[in-house]
PDB file of C-alpha atoms in Angstrom:
ATOM      1  CA  UNK A  30      98.124   2.226 115.415  1.00 81.00           C
ATOM      2  CA  UNK A  31     100.939   1.517 113.079  1.00 93.00           C
ATOM      3  CA  UNK A  32     101.747   2.586 109.434  1.00 95.00           C
ATOM      4  CA  UNK A  33     102.498  -0.297 107.173  1.00 95.00           C
ATOM      5  CA  UNK A  34     105.985   0.153 107.736  1.00 95.00           C
ATOM      6  CA  UNK A  35     105.778   0.350 111.111  1.00 96.00           C
ATOM      7  CA  UNK A  36     103.680  -2.511 111.203  1.00 97.00           C
ATOM      8  CA  UNK A  37     106.361  -4.888 109.429  1.00 95.00           C
ATOM      9  CA  UNK A  38     108.866  -3.666 111.467  1.00 96.00           C
ATOM     10  CA  UNK A  39     106.799  -5.002 114.740  1.00 97.00           C
ATOM     11  CA  UNK A  40     104.988  -7.768 113.464  1.00 97.00           C
ATOM     12  CA  UNK A  41     104.966 -11.362 114.952  1.00 98.00           C
ATOM     13  CA  UNK A  42     104.636 -14.168 112.320  1.00 98.00           C
ATOM     14  CA  UNK A  43     103.126 -17.351 113.670  1.00 98.00           C
ATOM     15  CA  UNK A  44     103.241 -20.062 111.220  1.00 98.00           C
ATOM     16  CA  UNK A  45     100.038 -22.443 112.008  1.00 98.00           C
ATOM     17  CA  UNK A  46      96.434 -21.474 113.149  1.00 98.00           C
ATOM     18  CA  UNK A  47      95.353 -25.021 115.002  1.00 97.00           C
ATOM     19  CA  UNK A  48      94.212 -24.818 118.456  1.00 96.00           C
ATOM     20  CA  UNK A  49      97.218 -24.491 120.432  1.00 97.00           C
ATOM     21  CA  UNK A  50      98.696 -22.031 117.880  1.00 98.00           C
ATOM     22  CA  UNK A  51      95.325 -20.192 118.044  1.00 98.00           C
ATOM     23  CA  UNK A  52      95.937 -20.015 122.157  1.00 98.00           C
ATOM     24  CA  UNK A  53      99.245 -17.860 121.100  1.00 98.00           C
ATOM     25  CA  UNK A  54      98.017 -15.836 118.527  1.00 98.00           C
ATOM     26  CA  UNK A  55      94.809 -14.917 121.192  1.00 98.00           C
ATOM     27  CA  UNK A  56      97.477 -13.857 123.787  1.00 98.00           C
ATOM     28  CA  UNK A  57      99.135 -11.733 121.704  1.00 98.00           C
ATOM     29  CA  UNK A  58      96.548 -10.039 119.983  1.00 98.00           C
ATOM     30  CA  UNK A  59      95.556  -9.449 123.259  1.00 98.00           C
ATOM     31  CA  UNK A  60      99.133  -8.061 124.513  1.00 97.00           C
ATOM     32  CA  UNK A  61      99.006  -5.537 121.765  1.00 96.00           C
ATOM     33  CA  UNK A  62     101.361  -7.712 119.184  1.00 97.00           C
ATOM     34  CA  UNK A  63     100.640  -7.033 115.849  1.00 98.00           C
ATOM     35  CA  UNK A  64     100.187 -10.677 114.405  1.00 98.00           C
ATOM     36  CA  UNK A  65     100.114 -12.283 110.911  1.00 98.00           C
ATOM     37  CA  UNK A  66      99.404 -16.261 110.661  1.00 98.00           C
ATOM     38  CA  UNK A  67     100.755 -18.194 107.955  1.00 98.00           C
ATOM     39  CA  UNK A  68      98.694 -21.446 107.354  1.00 98.00           C
ATOM     40  CA  UNK A  69      98.209 -24.141 104.733  1.00 97.00           C
ATOM     41  CA  UNK A  70      95.645 -24.312 101.810  1.00 97.00           C
ATOM     42  CA  UNK A  71      93.726 -27.132 103.418  1.00 96.00           C
ATOM     43  CA  UNK A  72      94.426 -27.574 106.900  1.00 96.00           C
ATOM     44  CA  UNK A  73      93.497 -30.437 108.902  1.00 94.00           C
ATOM     45  CA  UNK A  74      92.236 -28.982 112.139  1.00 95.00           C
ATOM     46  CA  UNK A  75      89.908 -31.346 114.406  1.00 96.00           C
ATOM     47  CA  UNK A  76      89.645 -28.392 116.943  1.00 96.00           C
ATOM     48  CA  UNK A  77      87.477 -26.286 114.335  1.00 96.00           C
ATOM     49  CA  UNK A  78      85.665 -24.277 116.987  1.00 96.00           C
ATOM     50  CA  UNK A  79      88.527 -22.837 118.875  1.00 97.00           C
ATOM     51  CA  UNK A  80      91.276 -22.403 115.867  1.00 98.00           C
ATOM     52  CA  UNK A  81      91.716 -19.458 113.455  1.00 98.00           C
ATOM     53  CA  UNK A  82      92.871 -21.823 110.557  1.00 98.00           C
ATOM     54  CA  UNK A  83      89.098 -21.911 109.990  1.00 98.00           C
ATOM     55  CA  UNK A  84      89.403 -18.630 108.406  1.00 98.00           C
ATOM     56  CA  UNK A  85      91.229 -20.332 105.438  1.00 98.00           C
ATOM     57  CA  UNK A  86      87.824 -21.815 104.382  1.00 97.00           C
ATOM     58  CA  UNK A  87      85.200 -19.434 105.860  1.00 96.00           C
ATOM     59  CA  UNK A  88      86.878 -16.177 105.246  1.00 97.00           C
ATOM     60  CA  UNK A  89      86.335 -15.015 108.827  1.00 97.00           C
ATOM     61  CA  UNK A  90      85.857 -16.968 112.120  1.00 98.00           C
ATOM     62  CA  UNK A  91      85.604 -15.609 115.800  1.00 98.00           C
ATOM     63  CA  UNK A  92      87.147 -17.000 118.954  1.00 98.00           C
ATOM     64  CA  UNK A  93      86.654 -15.604 122.234  1.00 97.00           C
ATOM     65  CA  UNK A  94      85.374 -12.488 121.060  1.00 97.00           C
ATOM     66  CA  UNK A  95      88.688 -12.138 118.606  1.00 98.00           C
ATOM     67  CA  UNK A  96      88.013 -12.275 114.687  1.00 98.00           C
ATOM     68  CA  UNK A  97      90.379 -13.584 112.315  1.00 98.00           C
ATOM     69  CA  UNK A  98      90.117 -12.982 108.516  1.00 98.00           C
ATOM     70  CA  UNK A  99      91.669 -14.367 105.529  1.00 98.00           C
ATOM     71  CA  UNK A 100      94.078 -12.060 103.839  1.00 98.00           C
ATOM     72  CA  UNK A 101      95.036 -12.314 100.082  1.00 97.00           C
ATOM     73  CA  UNK A 102      98.023 -10.123 100.113  1.00 97.00           C
ATOM     74  CA  UNK A 103     100.476  -8.308 102.711  1.00 97.00           C
ATOM     75  CA  UNK A 104      98.536  -5.170 101.739  1.00 97.00           C
ATOM     76  CA  UNK A 105      95.068  -6.856 102.836  1.00 98.00           C
ATOM     77  CA  UNK A 106      96.539  -8.247 105.687  1.00 98.00           C
ATOM     78  CA  UNK A 107      97.519  -4.673 107.002  1.00 98.00           C
ATOM     79  CA  UNK A 108      94.178  -3.487 106.003  1.00 98.00           C
ATOM     80  CA  UNK A 109      92.381  -6.382 108.179  1.00 98.00           C
ATOM     81  CA  UNK A 110      94.699  -5.305 111.418  1.00 98.00           C
ATOM     82  CA  UNK A 111      93.497  -1.888 111.287  1.00 97.00           C
ATOM     83  CA  UNK A 112      89.886  -3.093 111.628  1.00 97.00           C
ATOM     84  CA  UNK A 113      91.218  -4.673 114.729  1.00 97.00           C
ATOM     85  CA  UNK A 114      91.318  -7.882 113.519  1.00 98.00           C
ATOM     86  CA  UNK A 115      94.086 -10.885 112.829  1.00 98.00           C
ATOM     87  CA  UNK A 116      94.917 -11.418 109.215  1.00 98.00           C
ATOM     88  CA  UNK A 117      95.387 -15.038 108.161  1.00 98.00           C
ATOM     89  CA  UNK A 118      97.422 -16.027 104.610  1.00 98.00           C
ATOM     90  CA  UNK A 119      98.017 -19.239 103.026  1.00 98.00           C
ATOM     91  CA  UNK A 120     101.565 -19.368 102.828  1.00 97.00           C
ATOM     92  CA  UNK A 121     102.626 -22.976 102.988  1.00 94.00           C
ATOM     93  CA  UNK A 122     106.478 -22.399 102.649  1.00 94.00           C
ATOM     94  CA  UNK A 123     106.446 -19.210 104.998  1.00 95.00           C
ATOM     95  CA  UNK A 124     107.682 -16.840 102.028  1.00 95.00           C
ATOM     96  CA  UNK A 125     105.885 -13.684 103.877  1.00 97.00           C
ATOM     97  CA  UNK A 126     108.851 -14.334 106.365  1.00 97.00           C
ATOM     98  CA  UNK A 127     111.733 -13.447 104.220  1.00 96.00           C
ATOM     99  CA  UNK A 128     109.290 -10.504 102.380  1.00 95.00           C
ATOM    100  CA  UNK A 129     108.208  -9.343 105.802  1.00 96.00           C
ATOM    101  CA  UNK A 130     111.533  -9.660 107.861  1.00 96.00           C
ATOM    102  CA  UNK A 131     109.574  -9.779 111.259  1.00 97.00           C
ATOM    103  CA  UNK A 132     111.467  -9.581 114.693  1.00 98.00           C
ATOM    104  CA  UNK A 133     109.804 -12.774 115.967  1.00 98.00           C
ATOM    105  CA  UNK A 134     108.604 -16.061 113.975  1.00 98.00           C
ATOM    106  CA  UNK A 135     106.988 -18.473 115.868  1.00 98.00           C
ATOM    107  CA  UNK A 136     106.572 -21.915 114.245  1.00 98.00           C
ATOM    108  CA  UNK A 137     103.218 -23.169 115.849  1.00 98.00           C
ATOM    109  CA  UNK A 138     102.388 -25.963 113.324  1.00 97.00           C
ATOM    110  CA  UNK A 139     103.145 -28.719 115.686  1.00 95.00           C
ATOM    111  CA  UNK A 140     103.958 -31.432 113.041  1.00 92.00           C
ATOM    112  CA  UNK A 141     106.409 -32.665 115.426  1.00 91.00           C
ATOM    113  CA  UNK A 142     109.266 -31.805 112.895  1.00 92.00           C
ATOM    114  CA  UNK A 143     110.630 -28.691 111.504  1.00 93.00           C
ATOM    115  CA  UNK A 144     108.838 -28.056 108.258  1.00 93.00           C
ATOM    116  CA  UNK A 145     111.727 -25.248 107.387  1.00 93.00           C
ATOM    117  CA  UNK A 146     111.803 -22.702 110.378  1.00 96.00           C
ATOM    118  CA  UNK A 147     115.038 -21.368 110.560  1.00 97.00           C
ATOM    119  CA  UNK A 148     117.198 -19.703 113.633  1.00 98.00           C
ATOM    120  CA  UNK A 149     118.074 -16.884 111.242  1.00 97.00           C
ATOM    121  CA  UNK A 150     114.308 -16.173 110.024  1.00 97.00           C
ATOM    122  CA  UNK A 151     114.393 -13.117 112.884  1.00 98.00           C
ATOM    123  CA  UNK A 152     116.072 -11.918 115.621  1.00 97.00           C
ATOM    124  CA  UNK A 153     113.854 -14.116 118.059  1.00 98.00           C
ATOM    125  CA  UNK A 154     112.533 -17.664 116.655  1.00 98.00           C
ATOM    126  CA  UNK A 155     110.599 -19.841 118.891  1.00 98.00           C
ATOM    127  CA  UNK A 156     109.578 -23.339 118.052  1.00 98.00           C
ATOM    128  CA  UNK A 157     106.824 -24.879 119.920  1.00 97.00           C
ATOM    129  CA  UNK A 158     106.372 -28.474 120.780  1.00 95.00           C
ATOM    130  CA  UNK A 159     109.007 -31.345 119.389  1.00 95.00           C
ATOM    131  CA  UNK A 160     110.724 -31.046 116.328  1.00 94.00           C
ATOM    132  CA  UNK A 161     112.828 -28.035 117.290  1.00 96.00           C
ATOM    133  CA  UNK A 162     116.437 -27.672 118.899  1.00 96.00           C
ATOM    134  CA  UNK A 163     116.867 -24.516 120.920  1.00 97.00           C
ATOM    135  CA  UNK A 164     120.485 -23.075 119.635  1.00 96.00           C
ATOM    136  CA  UNK A 165     120.450 -24.591 116.477  1.00 96.00           C
ATOM    137  CA  UNK A 166     117.105 -24.077 114.343  1.00 93.00           C
ATOM    138  CA  UNK A 167     115.225 -21.886 116.684  1.00 98.00           C
ATOM    139  CA  UNK A 168     116.115 -19.591 119.589  1.00 98.00           C
ATOM    140  CA  UNK A 169     113.831 -21.100 122.244  1.00 98.00           C
ATOM    141  CA  UNK A 170     111.445 -24.182 122.444  1.00 98.00           C
ATOM    142  CA  UNK A 171     108.289 -24.438 124.354  1.00 97.00           C
ATOM    143  CA  UNK A 172     106.920 -27.434 125.723  1.00 96.00           C
ATOM    144  CA  UNK A 173     103.712 -28.570 124.783  1.00 95.00           C
ATOM    145  CA  UNK A 174     103.502 -31.791 126.651  1.00 91.00           C
ATOM    146  CA  UNK A 175     101.048 -32.462 129.239  1.00 86.00           C
ATOM    147  CA  UNK A 176     102.112 -32.279 132.917  1.00 89.00           C
ATOM    148  CA  UNK A 177     104.478 -30.095 135.359  1.00 93.00           C
ATOM    149  CA  UNK A 178     106.574 -28.855 132.566  1.00 93.00           C
ATOM    150  CA  UNK A 179     103.739 -27.735 130.185  1.00 95.00           C
ATOM    151  CA  UNK A 180     104.552 -24.359 128.829  1.00 95.00           C
ATOM    152  CA  UNK A 181     108.373 -24.148 130.161  1.00 97.00           C
ATOM    153  CA  UNK A 182     110.890 -22.330 127.872  1.00 97.00           C
ATOM    154  CA  UNK A 183     113.694 -24.479 126.820  1.00 97.00           C
ATOM    155  CA  UNK A 184     116.502 -21.962 125.549  1.00 97.00           C
ATOM    156  CA  UNK A 185     119.221 -25.497 124.987  1.00 95.00           C
ATOM    157  CA  UNK A 186     118.025 -28.495 123.576  1.00 93.00           C
ATOM    158  CA  UNK A 187     114.690 -30.061 122.631  1.00 91.00           C
ATOM    159  CA  UNK A 188     111.313 -30.774 123.788  1.00 87.00           C
ATOM    160  CA  UNK A 189     110.509 -34.838 124.397  1.00 79.00           C
ATOM    161  CA  UNK A 190     108.796 -36.214 122.115  1.00 72.00           C
ATOM    162  CA  UNK A 191     106.500 -39.140 123.606  1.00 63.00           C
ATOM    163  CA  UNK A 192     103.936 -39.938 120.736  1.00 60.00           C
ATOM    164  CA  UNK A 193     101.586 -40.684 123.303  1.00 59.00           C
ATOM    165  CA  UNK A 194      98.530 -37.909 123.704  1.00 62.00           C
ATOM    166  CA  UNK A 195      98.496 -36.642 127.597  1.00 57.00           C
ATOM    167  CA  UNK A 196      96.144 -38.236 129.945  1.00 57.00           C
ATOM    168  CA  UNK A 197      92.605 -36.755 130.317  1.00 60.00           C
ATOM    169  CA  UNK A 198      90.275 -38.015 132.299  1.00 58.00           C
ATOM    170  CA  UNK A 199      92.083 -41.342 132.651  1.00 62.00           C
ATOM    171  CA  UNK A 200      92.598 -42.107 129.063  1.00 56.00           C
ATOM    172  CA  UNK A 201      95.367 -40.953 126.705  1.00 60.00           C
ATOM    173  CA  UNK A 202      95.864 -42.384 123.151  1.00 74.00           C
ATOM    174  CA  UNK A 203      91.842 -43.778 123.568  1.00 82.00           C
ATOM    175  CA  UNK A 204      90.399 -40.375 123.024  1.00 86.00           C
ATOM    176  CA  UNK A 205      92.091 -39.740 119.561  1.00 93.00           C
ATOM    177  CA  UNK A 206      90.522 -41.124 116.886  1.00 95.00           C
ATOM    178  CA  UNK A 207      92.345 -41.556 113.307  1.00 96.00           C
ATOM    179  CA  UNK A 208      90.932 -42.718 109.962  1.00 97.00           C
ATOM    180  CA  UNK A 209      90.567 -46.161 109.494  1.00 97.00           C
ATOM    181  CA  UNK A 210      90.393 -45.481 105.898  1.00 97.00           C
ATOM    182  CA  UNK A 211      91.212 -43.719 103.160  1.00 98.00           C
ATOM    183  CA  UNK A 212      88.184 -41.522 101.304  1.00 98.00           C
ATOM    184  CA  UNK A 213      85.882 -38.444 101.904  1.00 97.00           C
ATOM    185  CA  UNK A 214      84.787 -38.046 105.644  1.00 97.00           C
ATOM    186  CA  UNK A 215      80.941 -37.578 106.045  1.00 97.00           C
ATOM    187  CA  UNK A 216      80.348 -36.404 109.734  1.00 97.00           C
ATOM    188  CA  UNK A 217      77.738 -38.310 111.645  1.00 97.00           C
ATOM    189  CA  UNK A 218      78.104 -36.303 115.116  1.00 96.00           C
ATOM    190  CA  UNK A 219      79.222 -32.712 115.936  1.00 96.00           C
ATOM    191  CA  UNK A 220      81.905 -30.603 117.696  1.00 96.00           C
ATOM    192  CA  UNK A 221      79.757 -30.779 121.673  1.00 96.00           C
ATOM    193  CA  UNK A 222      77.809 -33.335 121.361  1.00 96.00           C
ATOM    194  CA  UNK A 223      77.450 -36.443 123.887  1.00 96.00           C
ATOM    195  CA  UNK A 224      78.278 -39.934 122.572  1.00 96.00           C
ATOM    196  CA  UNK A 225      78.997 -43.360 123.918  1.00 96.00           C
ATOM    197  CA  UNK A 226      81.680 -45.994 123.895  1.00 96.00           C
ATOM    198  CA  UNK A 227      80.940 -47.595 120.089  1.00 96.00           C
ATOM    199  CA  UNK A 228      78.864 -44.689 118.925  1.00 97.00           C
ATOM    200  CA  UNK A 229      79.813 -43.696 115.559  1.00 97.00           C
ATOM    201  CA  UNK A 230      80.845 -40.515 114.889  1.00 97.00           C
ATOM    202  CA  UNK A 231      81.529 -40.469 111.029  1.00 97.00           C
ATOM    203  CA  UNK A 232      82.072 -42.470 107.852  1.00 96.00           C
ATOM    204  CA  UNK A 233      84.658 -42.622 105.575  1.00 98.00           C
ATOM    205  CA  UNK A 234      82.986 -43.906 102.047  1.00 96.00           C
ATOM    206  CA  UNK A 235      81.501 -46.970 104.110  1.00 95.00           C
ATOM    207  CA  UNK A 236      83.885 -47.555 106.752  1.00 97.00           C
ATOM    208  CA  UNK A 237      82.197 -46.473 110.017  1.00 97.00           C
ATOM    209  CA  UNK A 238      84.566 -44.174 112.438  1.00 97.00           C
ATOM    210  CA  UNK A 239      83.737 -45.311 115.897  1.00 96.00           C
ATOM    211  CA  UNK A 240      84.818 -43.736 119.266  1.00 95.00           C
ATOM    212  CA  UNK A 241      86.285 -46.196 122.132  1.00 93.00           C
ATOM    213  CA  UNK A 242      85.360 -44.431 124.828  1.00 94.00           C
ATOM    214  CA  UNK A 243      81.964 -42.184 126.081  1.00 94.00           C
ATOM    215  CA  UNK A 244      82.391 -38.446 126.383  1.00 94.00           C
ATOM    216  CA  UNK A 245      82.148 -35.290 124.499  1.00 96.00           C
ATOM    217  CA  UNK A 246      83.303 -34.545 120.768  1.00 96.00           C
ATOM    218  CA  UNK A 247      85.850 -31.967 121.231  1.00 94.00           C
ATOM    219  CA  UNK A 248      87.162 -31.959 117.667  1.00 96.00           C
ATOM    220  CA  UNK A 249      86.001 -33.359 114.109  1.00 97.00           C
ATOM    221  CA  UNK A 250      87.706 -32.665 110.912  1.00 97.00           C
ATOM    222  CA  UNK A 251      85.865 -30.726 108.072  1.00 96.00           C
ATOM    223  CA  UNK A 252      82.751 -32.456 106.598  1.00 97.00           C
ATOM    224  CA  UNK A 253      83.918 -33.679 103.334  1.00 96.00           C
ATOM    225  CA  UNK A 254      87.932 -33.625 103.967  1.00 97.00           C
ATOM    226  CA  UNK A 255      89.852 -36.193 101.898  1.00 97.00           C
ATOM    227  CA  UNK A 256      91.567 -38.275 104.435  1.00 97.00           C
ATOM    228  CA  UNK A 257      93.769 -40.801 104.304  1.00 96.00           C
ATOM    229  CA  UNK A 258      94.190 -43.757 106.578  1.00 97.00           C
ATOM    230  CA  UNK A 259      96.093 -42.896 110.166  1.00 96.00           C
ATOM    231  CA  UNK A 260      95.456 -39.000 110.134  1.00 96.00           C
ATOM    232  CA  UNK A 261      94.224 -37.792 113.299  1.00 95.00           C
ATOM    233  CA  UNK A 262      90.764 -37.263 113.030  1.00 96.00           C
ATOM    234  CA  UNK A 263      89.049 -36.646 115.789  1.00 96.00           C
ATOM    235  CA  UNK A 264      88.899 -36.232 119.521  1.00 94.00           C
ATOM    236  CA  UNK A 265      86.469 -37.195 122.208  1.00 95.00           C
ATOM    237  CA  UNK A 266      86.900 -36.114 125.620  1.00 92.00           C
ATOM    238  CA  UNK A 267      85.688 -38.159 128.579  1.00 91.00           C
ATOM    239  CA  UNK A 268      84.749 -35.001 130.840  1.00 89.00           C
ATOM    240  CA  UNK A 269      81.181 -34.754 130.141  1.00 87.00           C
ATOM    241  CA  UNK A 270      81.434 -31.647 132.054  1.00 86.00           C
ATOM    242  CA  UNK A 271      83.897 -29.777 129.716  1.00 82.00           C
ATOM    243  CA  UNK A 272      81.376 -29.590 126.525  1.00 90.00           C
ATOM    244  CA  UNK A 273      80.682 -26.089 126.931  1.00 89.00           C
ATOM    245  CA  UNK A 274      85.032 -25.782 126.722  1.00 89.00           C
ATOM    246  CA  UNK A 275      84.378 -27.195 123.225  1.00 93.00           C
ATOM    247  CA  UNK A 276      83.992 -23.545 122.339  1.00 95.00           C
ATOM    248  CA  UNK A 277      87.093 -22.234 124.182  1.00 96.00           C
ATOM    249  CA  UNK A 278      90.609 -21.663 124.289  1.00 97.00           C
ATOM    250  CA  UNK A 279      91.869 -24.655 126.385  1.00 94.00           C
ATOM    251  CA  UNK A 280      93.801 -24.866 129.251  1.00 94.00           C
ATOM    252  CA  UNK A 281      96.856 -26.545 127.355  1.00 95.00           C
ATOM    253  CA  UNK A 282      97.056 -23.780 124.688  1.00 97.00           C
ATOM    254  CA  UNK A 283      96.444 -20.717 127.134  1.00 97.00           C
ATOM    255  CA  UNK A 284      99.717 -22.283 129.083  1.00 97.00           C
ATOM    256  CA  UNK A 285     101.773 -22.868 125.722  1.00 98.00           C
ATOM    257  CA  UNK A 286     100.691 -19.233 125.184  1.00 98.00           C
ATOM    258  CA  UNK A 287     102.023 -17.610 128.061  1.00 98.00           C
ATOM    259  CA  UNK A 288     105.767 -19.861 127.532  1.00 98.00           C
ATOM    260  CA  UNK A 289     105.727 -18.063 124.293  1.00 98.00           C
ATOM    261  CA  UNK A 290     105.011 -14.550 125.262  1.00 98.00           C
ATOM    262  CA  UNK A 291     107.756 -15.132 127.768  1.00 98.00           C
ATOM    263  CA  UNK A 292     110.065 -16.199 125.177  1.00 98.00           C
ATOM    264  CA  UNK A 293     109.338 -13.156 123.183  1.00 98.00           C
ATOM    265  CA  UNK A 294     110.314 -11.012 125.963  1.00 97.00           C
ATOM    266  CA  UNK A 295     113.008 -12.637 127.065  1.00 97.00           C
ATOM    267  CA  UNK A 296     114.605 -12.632 123.483  1.00 97.00           C
ATOM    268  CA  UNK A 297     113.944  -9.663 122.782  1.00 94.00           C
ATOM    269  CA  UNK A 298     114.844  -7.946 126.106  1.00 81.00           C
TER     270      UNK A 298
END
């Protein structure tokens, strides 16, 4: 167990706590790295059952036996670390990075664009997915596109951005549902439920949200969330046998996590 100063000197800061980021956070935690997660005040996560960012709303969340807890200060975050848990702080601009000056920063927001992470933020700066250029604004980029290169570490250049979700069970863009209207969301079908094509999953102030395909509701944004038209709000997995995996870190998240861990060890030598 580190002292407060030792903790800061060894801390890995991860920006973002969604499902892909959670795979990385989980692996770093299990590899005995101290981790601090920075999130926005109202994350639009859809795979909520496997995302540490839910601690922002619920104060505490557990994923595969690991608990993350919302921290109100750096001292509070250290206390949470001392309890064997992962601290999650609301810090939209990443101000904690300058205050802590950690050895590693991982930007796993997955915004498909850089929201302010700089190669000078830490000795090792890693960007997850498209929107980063290795050697320019980060030291390494992790490929997030499904396929042969998933999880590959890029030390020069960028990860491609196709704008098309990965193919699962013969479906790509059809399995991702975007808000057909702007307004407050009311959930009608929960994560883990089996649905048929055409079923209404939710309602946005009178506008139904339907699924184009049959399968399992794998992701759904929070009840009452104020959505904007076009926002990604749900995900249906056509593989009904994957129902139980709504509550486990995905294969993709684990693969990306391996790439992040590899990059950290490589960059810090």
